[in-house]
Amino acid sequence: CCAGESLNTTVVSHNSADGAVSNDVPAQDAGSFSGSAGAEVFGSLAQGAATAAGAAEGAAGSATSFDVPVTLASGAEESGIGLDLAQGKSLRICHVYQRGNIPRYNAGVPPDKQVRVGDFIVGINTNTADAAAEDLVKQLKEGGDMRICIRRPVEVTVSQLDKQGGGLGLDLSFHPRGTCAKIRSIFSDGAVPRYNETVSDDMKIQVNDCIVSVNGKTGSAKEMVEALGSAGIVDFVLARPAAS
C-alpha cells in the first residue's frame, strides 16, 4: 500500500492516439492531499505482517455493508490498516495488519463483520457513500470516537477490450506505491466509452471504480497503469463498493 510514502498521487490519461500513457499532472502536484501529510501511518508496516488473503475469506453470506465502532488517537499509528490513496470517493483497504484497533475489532466479531483486504471505507459517522478520499483521510487523522462505514467490494471483469489503435478514454489517479488505480473521469471518446455502450448499467465502467488487475498483473498500481498504456487489447478487473 502506501506505508512510508507521502499522500501525493499521480494522475494519468489514457486517451492519446497511440494508446500511450500521458502524464497530465506531475506526480508531486497531482491530487496532493492538502494538510494530511503523514496519514500513511494508518498503514504503517511496523504494525506487523499483512493479511493479504482476507479479501477472499467468507464471501458467502457476508454483510455487504456494516459499521466499525472505533476510537483513534489523533495522528496515532494504531488503526492497523493500510489504505490505497487516490483521488475520488472512498478509500480501499489494501492491508490488514496483525496489530492495531481494527485487528482488535476483528478478533471480537464474527467473520461476516470483519474488515478485510479489498473492503472500502465509504464514510465516517454516516452511511452514505459520497465522502471524498481526502476528507476520509482527514477524519481518520483527527481521531476520536468514530463509526467507520465499510462496504464489501463488488468486482467487474472486462475481457478483451480492444483499443483499436487509440486510447482507453480514461483519466486515472493512483499512489506510487498503491495497489489499485482509481478512475477519475471517462472521456467521450475511447475504448471504454465504446464498451459502455454495449453492456448493461451494472457492467459499465464507472467513475471511482478501482482497477485492481490488468492482463494478470496485480499488486502494483504503477505496473498496471503501464500495462494499460502498452497493450493493444486489455483484460482488467474493477472493484467498487457494494450497494448498501
PDB file of C-alpha atoms in Angstrom:
ATOM      1  CA  CYS A   1       0.000   0.000   0.000  1.00  0.00           C
ATOM      2  CA  CYS A   2       1.125   3.489   0.798  1.00  0.00           C
ATOM      3  CA  ALA A   3       3.039   2.999   4.029  1.00  0.00           C
ATOM      4  CA  GLY A   4       6.101   5.196   4.324  1.00  0.00           C
ATOM      5  CA  GLU A   5       5.084   7.404   1.405  1.00  0.00           C
ATOM      6  CA  SER A   6       3.592  10.858   1.108  1.00  0.00           C
ATOM      7  CA  LEU A   7      -0.037  11.243   0.077  1.00  0.00           C
ATOM      8  CA  ASN A   8       0.815  12.653  -3.353  1.00  0.00           C
ATOM      9  CA  THR A   9      -0.920  10.815  -6.168  1.00  0.00           C
ATOM     10  CA  THR A  10      -0.192  10.555  -9.853  1.00  0.00           C
ATOM     11  CA  VAL A  11      -2.784  11.390 -12.492  1.00  0.00           C
ATOM     12  CA  VAL A  12      -2.540   9.908 -15.991  1.00  0.00           C
ATOM     13  CA  SER A  13      -4.778   9.938 -19.041  1.00  0.00           C
ATOM     14  CA  HIS A  14      -5.231   7.014 -21.426  1.00  0.00           C
ATOM     15  CA  ASN A  15      -6.584   8.933 -24.363  1.00  0.00           C
ATOM     16  CA  SER A  16      -3.682   9.534 -26.759  1.00  0.00           C
ATOM     17  CA  ALA A  17      -3.862   8.383 -30.356  1.00  0.00           C
ATOM     18  CA  ASP A  18      -1.142   5.778 -29.897  1.00  0.00           C
ATOM     19  CA  GLY A  19      -2.627   4.448 -26.659  1.00  0.00           C
ATOM     20  CA  ALA A  20       0.365   5.562 -24.609  1.00  0.00           C
ATOM     21  CA  VAL A  21       0.134   6.907 -21.090  1.00  0.00           C
ATOM     22  CA  SER A  22       0.332  10.684 -20.909  1.00  0.00           C
ATOM     23  CA  ASN A  23       1.080  12.361 -17.599  1.00  0.00           C
ATOM     24  CA  ASP A  24      -1.332  15.276 -17.369  1.00  0.00           C
ATOM     25  CA  VAL A  25      -0.209  16.425 -13.917  1.00  0.00           C
ATOM     26  CA  PRO A  26       3.214  15.991 -12.257  1.00  0.00           C
ATOM     27  CA  ALA A  27       3.268  13.325  -9.566  1.00  0.00           C
ATOM     28  CA  GLN A  28       4.377  15.794  -6.913  1.00  0.00           C
ATOM     29  CA  ASP A  29       1.407  18.069  -7.599  1.00  0.00           C
ATOM     30  CA  ALA A  30      -1.409  15.791  -8.692  1.00  0.00           C
ATOM     31  CA  GLY A  31      -4.018  15.224  -6.053  1.00  0.00           C
ATOM     32  CA  SER A  32      -1.807  16.026  -3.088  1.00  0.00           C
ATOM     33  CA  PHE A  33      -3.998  15.570  -0.012  1.00  0.00           C
ATOM     34  CA  SER A  34      -3.519  19.023   1.488  1.00  0.00           C
ATOM     35  CA  GLY A  35      -2.965  19.097   5.206  1.00  0.00           C
ATOM     36  CA  SER A  36      -2.772  15.331   5.654  1.00  0.00           C
ATOM     37  CA  ALA A  37       0.926  14.591   5.228  1.00  0.00           C
ATOM     38  CA  GLY A  38       1.827  11.576   7.310  1.00  0.00           C
ATOM     39  CA  ALA A  39      -1.552   9.890   7.013  1.00  0.00           C
ATOM     40  CA  GLU A  40       0.292   6.876   5.645  1.00  0.00           C
ATOM     41  CA  VAL A  41       0.740   5.868   9.296  1.00  0.00           C
ATOM     42  CA  PHE A  42      -2.652   4.213   9.017  1.00  0.00           C
ATOM     43  CA  GLY A  43      -0.793   1.512   7.107  1.00  0.00           C
ATOM     44  CA  SER A  44       2.496   1.531   8.986  1.00  0.00           C
ATOM     45  CA  LEU A  45       4.460  -1.658   8.357  1.00  0.00           C
ATOM     46  CA  ALA A  46       5.588  -1.509  11.974  1.00  0.00           C
ATOM     47  CA  GLN A  47       2.200  -2.871  12.918  1.00  0.00           C
ATOM     48  CA  GLY A  48       3.002  -6.367  11.698  1.00  0.00           C
ATOM     49  CA  ALA A  49       2.656  -8.698   8.749  1.00  0.00           C
ATOM     50  CA  ALA A  50      -0.229  -8.016   6.380  1.00  0.00           C
ATOM     51  CA  THR A  51      -3.185 -10.307   5.892  1.00  0.00           C
ATOM     52  CA  ALA A  52      -3.482 -10.453   2.115  1.00  0.00           C
ATOM     53  CA  ALA A  53      -5.833 -13.410   1.971  1.00  0.00           C
ATOM     54  CA  GLY A  54      -8.604 -11.553   3.762  1.00  0.00           C
ATOM     55  CA  ALA A  55     -10.198 -10.311   0.565  1.00  0.00           C
ATOM     56  CA  ALA A  56     -11.449 -13.770  -0.369  1.00  0.00           C
ATOM     57  CA  GLU A  57     -12.416 -15.074   3.065  1.00  0.00           C
ATOM     58  CA  GLY A  58     -16.044 -15.702   3.941  1.00  0.00           C
ATOM     59  CA  ALA A  59     -17.506 -14.291   0.748  1.00  0.00           C
ATOM     60  CA  ALA A  60     -20.658 -16.376   1.047  1.00  0.00           C
ATOM     61  CA  GLY A  61     -23.254 -14.889   3.350  1.00  0.00           C
ATOM     62  CA  SER A  62     -21.200 -11.812   4.252  1.00  0.00           C
ATOM     63  CA  ALA A  63     -22.830  -8.490   5.029  1.00  0.00           C
ATOM     64  CA  THR A  64     -22.218  -6.050   2.180  1.00  0.00           C
ATOM     65  CA  SER A  65     -22.249  -3.012   4.481  1.00  0.00           C
ATOM     66  CA  PHE A  66     -21.545  -2.606   8.192  1.00  0.00           C
ATOM     67  CA  ASP A  67     -20.141  -0.126  10.700  1.00  0.00           C
ATOM     68  CA  VAL A  68     -16.947  -0.431  12.716  1.00  0.00           C
ATOM     69  CA  PRO A  69     -17.040   1.495  16.027  1.00  0.00           C
ATOM     70  CA  VAL A  70     -13.513   2.506  16.948  1.00  0.00           C
ATOM     71  CA  THR A  71     -11.577   5.131  18.891  1.00  0.00           C
ATOM     72  CA  LEU A  72      -8.421   6.516  17.287  1.00  0.00           C
ATOM     73  CA  ALA A  73      -5.900   8.843  18.888  1.00  0.00           C
ATOM     74  CA  SER A  74      -5.116  11.895  16.772  1.00  0.00           C
ATOM     75  CA  GLY A  75      -2.320  11.054  14.314  1.00  0.00           C
ATOM     76  CA  ALA A  76      -1.514   7.771  16.070  1.00  0.00           C
ATOM     77  CA  GLU A  77      -0.153   4.731  14.245  1.00  0.00           C
ATOM     78  CA  GLU A  78      -2.759   2.424  15.691  1.00  0.00           C
ATOM     79  CA  SER A  79      -5.564   1.718  13.235  1.00  0.00           C
ATOM     80  CA  GLY A  80      -3.863  -1.412  11.872  1.00  0.00           C
ATOM     81  CA  ILE A  81      -4.914  -0.968   8.242  1.00  0.00           C
ATOM     82  CA  GLY A  82      -3.172   0.166   5.052  1.00  0.00           C
ATOM     83  CA  LEU A  83      -5.060   2.324   2.568  1.00  0.00           C
ATOM     84  CA  ASP A  84      -4.898   2.814  -1.193  1.00  0.00           C
ATOM     85  CA  LEU A  85      -4.705   6.565  -1.589  1.00  0.00           C
ATOM     86  CA  ALA A  86      -6.164   8.007  -4.779  1.00  0.00           C
ATOM     87  CA  GLN A  87      -8.386  10.901  -5.704  1.00  0.00           C
ATOM     88  CA  GLY A  88     -12.131  10.352  -5.835  1.00  0.00           C
ATOM     89  CA  LYS A  89     -14.633   8.827  -3.444  1.00  0.00           C
ATOM     90  CA  SER A  90     -13.947   6.195  -0.773  1.00  0.00           C
ATOM     91  CA  LEU A  91     -10.736   4.552   0.432  1.00  0.00           C
ATOM     92  CA  ARG A  92      -9.788   0.993  -0.494  1.00  0.00           C
ATOM     93  CA  ILE A  93      -8.171  -1.128   2.236  1.00  0.00           C
ATOM     94  CA  CYS A  94      -5.041  -2.816   0.877  1.00  0.00           C
ATOM     95  CA  HIS A  95      -3.653  -4.347   4.106  1.00  0.00           C
ATOM     96  CA  VAL A  96      -4.962  -5.508   7.460  1.00  0.00           C
ATOM     97  CA  TYR A  97      -2.080  -5.822   9.897  1.00  0.00           C
ATOM     98  CA  GLN A  98      -1.643  -8.039  12.918  1.00  0.00           C
ATOM     99  CA  ARG A  99      -1.794  -5.239  15.479  1.00  0.00           C
ATOM    100  CA  GLY A 100      -3.951  -2.164  15.853  1.00  0.00           C
ATOM    101  CA  ASN A 101      -7.521  -1.122  16.597  1.00  0.00           C
ATOM    102  CA  ILE A 102      -9.094  -2.692  13.525  1.00  0.00           C
ATOM    103  CA  PRO A 103      -7.407  -6.108  14.072  1.00  0.00           C
ATOM    104  CA  ARG A 104      -8.613  -5.954  17.705  1.00  0.00           C
ATOM    105  CA  TYR A 105     -12.112  -5.187  16.468  1.00  0.00           C
ATOM    106  CA  ASN A 106     -11.880  -8.140  14.035  1.00  0.00           C
ATOM    107  CA  ALA A 107     -10.968 -10.500  16.863  1.00  0.00           C
ATOM    108  CA  GLY A 108     -14.230  -9.769  18.641  1.00  0.00           C
ATOM    109  CA  VAL A 109     -16.755 -10.056  15.799  1.00  0.00           C
ATOM    110  CA  PRO A 110     -17.938 -12.890  13.514  1.00  0.00           C
ATOM    111  CA  PRO A 111     -16.225 -13.306  10.129  1.00  0.00           C
ATOM    112  CA  ASP A 112     -19.043 -11.619   8.203  1.00  0.00           C
ATOM    113  CA  LYS A 113     -18.401  -8.379  10.133  1.00  0.00           C
ATOM    114  CA  GLN A 114     -14.602  -8.441   9.963  1.00  0.00           C
ATOM    115  CA  VAL A 115     -12.683  -5.841   7.959  1.00  0.00           C
ATOM    116  CA  ARG A 116     -10.817  -7.441   5.037  1.00  0.00           C
ATOM    117  CA  VAL A 117      -8.341  -6.537   2.357  1.00  0.00           C
ATOM    118  CA  GLY A 118     -10.283  -5.087  -0.579  1.00  0.00           C
ATOM    119  CA  ASP A 119     -13.049  -3.550   1.550  1.00  0.00           C
ATOM    120  CA  PHE A 120     -13.922   0.110   1.076  1.00  0.00           C
ATOM    121  CA  ILE A 121     -14.264   2.862   3.662  1.00  0.00           C
ATOM    122  CA  VAL A 122     -17.121   4.922   2.228  1.00  0.00           C
ATOM    123  CA  GLY A 123     -17.939   7.189   5.154  1.00  0.00           C
ATOM    124  CA  ILE A 124     -17.283   8.051   8.770  1.00  0.00           C
ATOM    125  CA  ASN A 125     -20.266   8.594  11.058  1.00  0.00           C
ATOM    126  CA  THR A 126     -22.518   8.337   8.008  1.00  0.00           C
ATOM    127  CA  ASN A 127     -23.969   5.573   5.833  1.00  0.00           C
ATOM    128  CA  THR A 128     -23.708   7.448   2.544  1.00  0.00           C
ATOM    129  CA  ALA A 129     -21.009   6.666   0.003  1.00  0.00           C
ATOM    130  CA  ASP A 130     -20.346  10.219  -1.104  1.00  0.00           C
ATOM    131  CA  ALA A 131     -17.303  11.063   1.037  1.00  0.00           C
ATOM    132  CA  ALA A 132     -14.145  12.142  -0.778  1.00  0.00           C
ATOM    133  CA  ALA A 133     -10.955  10.206  -0.049  1.00  0.00           C
ATOM    134  CA  GLU A 134      -9.245  13.411   1.106  1.00  0.00           C
ATOM    135  CA  ASP A 135     -11.980  14.076   3.680  1.00  0.00           C
ATOM    136  CA  LEU A 136     -11.890  10.483   4.937  1.00  0.00           C
ATOM    137  CA  VAL A 137      -8.124  10.627   5.475  1.00  0.00           C
ATOM    138  CA  LYS A 138      -8.510  13.930   7.338  1.00  0.00           C
ATOM    139  CA  GLN A 139     -11.168  12.463   9.636  1.00  0.00           C
ATOM    140  CA  LEU A 140      -9.080   9.377  10.358  1.00  0.00           C
ATOM    141  CA  LYS A 141      -6.092  11.539  11.244  1.00  0.00           C
ATOM    142  CA  GLU A 142      -8.135  13.760  13.535  1.00  0.00           C
ATOM    143  CA  GLY A 143      -9.032  10.678  15.584  1.00  0.00           C
ATOM    144  CA  GLY A 144     -11.631  10.349  18.323  1.00  0.00           C
ATOM    145  CA  ASP A 145     -14.692   8.126  18.638  1.00  0.00           C
ATOM    146  CA  MET A 146     -15.977   7.257  15.195  1.00  0.00           C
ATOM    147  CA  ARG A 147     -18.124   4.857  13.253  1.00  0.00           C
ATOM    148  CA  ILE A 148     -16.348   3.732  10.079  1.00  0.00           C
ATOM    149  CA  CYS A 149     -18.759   2.619   7.356  1.00  0.00           C
ATOM    150  CA  ILE A 150     -17.388  -0.396   5.467  1.00  0.00           C
ATOM    151  CA  ARG A 151     -18.665  -1.723   2.150  1.00  0.00           C
ATOM    152  CA  ARG A 152     -17.599  -5.041   0.667  1.00  0.00           C
ATOM    153  CA  PRO A 153     -16.169  -4.924  -2.863  1.00  0.00           C
ATOM    154  CA  VAL A 154     -18.057  -5.871  -5.989  1.00  0.00           C
ATOM    155  CA  GLU A 155     -15.840  -6.932  -8.890  1.00  0.00           C
ATOM    156  CA  VAL A 156     -16.496  -6.431 -12.602  1.00  0.00           C
ATOM    157  CA  THR A 157     -14.345  -8.192 -15.195  1.00  0.00           C
ATOM    158  CA  VAL A 158     -13.719  -6.569 -18.573  1.00  0.00           C
ATOM    159  CA  SER A 159     -12.336  -9.006 -21.151  1.00  0.00           C
ATOM    160  CA  GLN A 160     -10.572  -8.450 -24.461  1.00  0.00           C
ATOM    161  CA  LEU A 161     -11.120  -4.692 -24.630  1.00  0.00           C
ATOM    162  CA  ASP A 162      -9.656  -3.642 -27.984  1.00  0.00           C
ATOM    163  CA  LYS A 163      -8.194  -0.134 -28.002  1.00  0.00           C
ATOM    164  CA  GLN A 164      -8.291  -0.162 -31.829  1.00  0.00           C
ATOM    165  CA  GLY A 165      -5.060   1.769 -32.064  1.00  0.00           C
ATOM    166  CA  GLY A 166      -6.297   4.570 -29.804  1.00  0.00           C
ATOM    167  CA  GLY A 167      -6.648   5.245 -26.114  1.00  0.00           C
ATOM    168  CA  LEU A 168      -8.887   3.828 -23.429  1.00  0.00           C
ATOM    169  CA  GLY A 169     -10.566   7.150 -22.740  1.00  0.00           C
ATOM    170  CA  LEU A 170      -9.777   7.100 -19.018  1.00  0.00           C
ATOM    171  CA  ASP A 171      -8.320   9.572 -16.540  1.00  0.00           C
ATOM    172  CA  LEU A 172      -6.706   7.706 -13.632  1.00  0.00           C
ATOM    173  CA  SER A 173      -5.370   8.548 -10.183  1.00  0.00           C
ATOM    174  CA  PHE A 174      -3.040   6.313  -8.177  1.00  0.00           C
ATOM    175  CA  HIS A 175      -0.415   6.405  -5.443  1.00  0.00           C
ATOM    176  CA  PRO A 176       3.153   5.451  -6.474  1.00  0.00           C
ATOM    177  CA  ARG A 177       3.064   2.522  -4.039  1.00  0.00           C
ATOM    178  CA  GLY A 178      -0.629   1.794  -4.336  1.00  0.00           C
ATOM    179  CA  THR A 179      -2.278  -1.465  -5.332  1.00  0.00           C
ATOM    180  CA  CYS A 180      -5.037  -0.006  -7.495  1.00  0.00           C
ATOM    181  CA  ALA A 181      -5.700   2.845  -9.924  1.00  0.00           C
ATOM    182  CA  LYS A 182      -8.922   4.800  -9.485  1.00  0.00           C
ATOM    183  CA  ILE A 183     -10.920   6.127 -12.447  1.00  0.00           C
ATOM    184  CA  ARG A 184     -11.290   9.909 -12.077  1.00  0.00           C
ATOM    185  CA  SER A 185     -13.191  10.509 -15.281  1.00  0.00           C
ATOM    186  CA  ILE A 186     -14.235   8.837 -18.537  1.00  0.00           C
ATOM    187  CA  PHE A 187     -13.776  10.749 -21.776  1.00  0.00           C
ATOM    188  CA  SER A 188     -16.325  10.878 -24.570  1.00  0.00           C
ATOM    189  CA  ASP A 189     -14.024   9.040 -26.973  1.00  0.00           C
ATOM    190  CA  GLY A 190     -12.012   5.846 -26.494  1.00  0.00           C
ATOM    191  CA  ALA A 191     -12.314   2.125 -25.932  1.00  0.00           C
ATOM    192  CA  VAL A 192     -14.064   2.452 -22.577  1.00  0.00           C
ATOM    193  CA  PRO A 193     -16.947   4.720 -23.675  1.00  0.00           C
ATOM    194  CA  ARG A 194     -17.423   2.429 -26.695  1.00  0.00           C
ATOM    195  CA  TYR A 195     -17.524  -0.599 -24.394  1.00  0.00           C
ATOM    196  CA  ASN A 196     -20.003   1.086 -22.047  1.00  0.00           C
ATOM    197  CA  GLU A 197     -22.458   1.488 -24.921  1.00  0.00           C
ATOM    198  CA  THR A 198     -22.627  -2.305 -25.317  1.00  0.00           C
ATOM    199  CA  VAL A 199     -23.248  -3.504 -21.742  1.00  0.00           C
ATOM    200  CA  SER A 200     -25.889  -3.224 -19.042  1.00  0.00           C
ATOM    201  CA  ASP A 201     -25.641  -0.494 -16.424  1.00  0.00           C
ATOM    202  CA  ASP A 202     -24.253  -2.773 -13.714  1.00  0.00           C
ATOM    203  CA  MET A 203     -21.427  -3.884 -16.023  1.00  0.00           C
ATOM    204  CA  LYS A 204     -20.446  -0.410 -17.206  1.00  0.00           C
ATOM    205  CA  ILE A 205     -17.059   1.011 -16.232  1.00  0.00           C
ATOM    206  CA  GLN A 206     -17.750   3.858 -13.825  1.00  0.00           C
ATOM    207  CA  VAL A 207     -16.023   6.874 -12.324  1.00  0.00           C
ATOM    208  CA  ASN A 208     -14.471   5.927  -8.933  1.00  0.00           C
ATOM    209  CA  ASP A 209     -14.058   2.269  -9.945  1.00  0.00           C
ATOM    210  CA  CYS A 210     -10.699   0.861  -8.820  1.00  0.00           C
ATOM    211  CA  ILE A 211      -8.645  -1.100 -11.352  1.00  0.00           C
ATOM    212  CA  VAL A 212      -7.135  -3.996  -9.377  1.00  0.00           C
ATOM    213  CA  SER A 213      -5.830  -6.250 -12.181  1.00  0.00           C
ATOM    214  CA  VAL A 214      -4.619  -5.673 -15.751  1.00  0.00           C
ATOM    215  CA  ASN A 215      -3.707  -8.591 -18.039  1.00  0.00           C
ATOM    216  CA  GLY A 216      -2.986 -10.716 -14.990  1.00  0.00           C
ATOM    217  CA  LYS A 217      -0.860  -8.081 -13.226  1.00  0.00           C
ATOM    218  CA  THR A 218      -1.906  -7.275  -9.650  1.00  0.00           C
ATOM    219  CA  GLY A 219      -0.442  -5.583  -6.608  1.00  0.00           C
ATOM    220  CA  SER A 220       1.268  -2.584  -8.239  1.00  0.00           C
ATOM    221  CA  ALA A 221      -0.776   0.365  -9.491  1.00  0.00           C
ATOM    222  CA  LYS A 222       2.207   1.693 -11.433  1.00  0.00           C
ATOM    223  CA  GLU A 223       2.719  -1.581 -13.323  1.00  0.00           C
ATOM    224  CA  MET A 224      -0.991  -1.922 -14.056  1.00  0.00           C
ATOM    225  CA  VAL A 225      -1.186   1.608 -15.472  1.00  0.00           C
ATOM    226  CA  GLU A 226       1.852   0.919 -17.641  1.00  0.00           C
ATOM    227  CA  ALA A 227       0.196  -2.269 -18.912  1.00  0.00           C
ATOM    228  CA  LEU A 228      -2.954  -0.343 -19.771  1.00  0.00           C
ATOM    229  CA  GLY A 229      -0.888   2.022 -21.876  1.00  0.00           C
ATOM    230  CA  SER A 230       1.271  -0.522 -23.674  1.00  0.00           C
ATOM    231  CA  ALA A 231      -1.200  -3.312 -24.548  1.00  0.00           C
ATOM    232  CA  GLY A 232      -3.464  -3.103 -27.567  1.00  0.00           C
ATOM    233  CA  ILE A 233      -6.017  -5.474 -26.058  1.00  0.00           C
ATOM    234  CA  VAL A 234      -6.574  -5.465 -22.299  1.00  0.00           C
ATOM    235  CA  ASP A 235      -8.308  -7.619 -19.733  1.00  0.00           C
ATOM    236  CA  PHE A 236      -8.876  -5.915 -16.408  1.00  0.00           C
ATOM    237  CA  VAL A 237     -10.795  -6.276 -13.175  1.00  0.00           C
ATOM    238  CA  LEU A 238     -12.578  -3.422 -11.448  1.00  0.00           C
ATOM    239  CA  ALA A 239     -13.601  -3.202  -7.794  1.00  0.00           C
ATOM    240  CA  ARG A 240     -16.248  -0.861  -6.432  1.00  0.00           C
ATOM    241  CA  PRO A 241     -18.125  -0.594  -3.120  1.00  0.00           C
ATOM    242  CA  ALA A 242     -21.227  -2.761  -2.909  1.00  0.00           C
ATOM    243  CA  ALA A 243     -24.576  -1.041  -2.786  1.00  0.00           C
ATOM    244  CA  SER A 244     -25.864  -0.530   0.753  1.00  0.00           C
TER     245      SER A 244
END
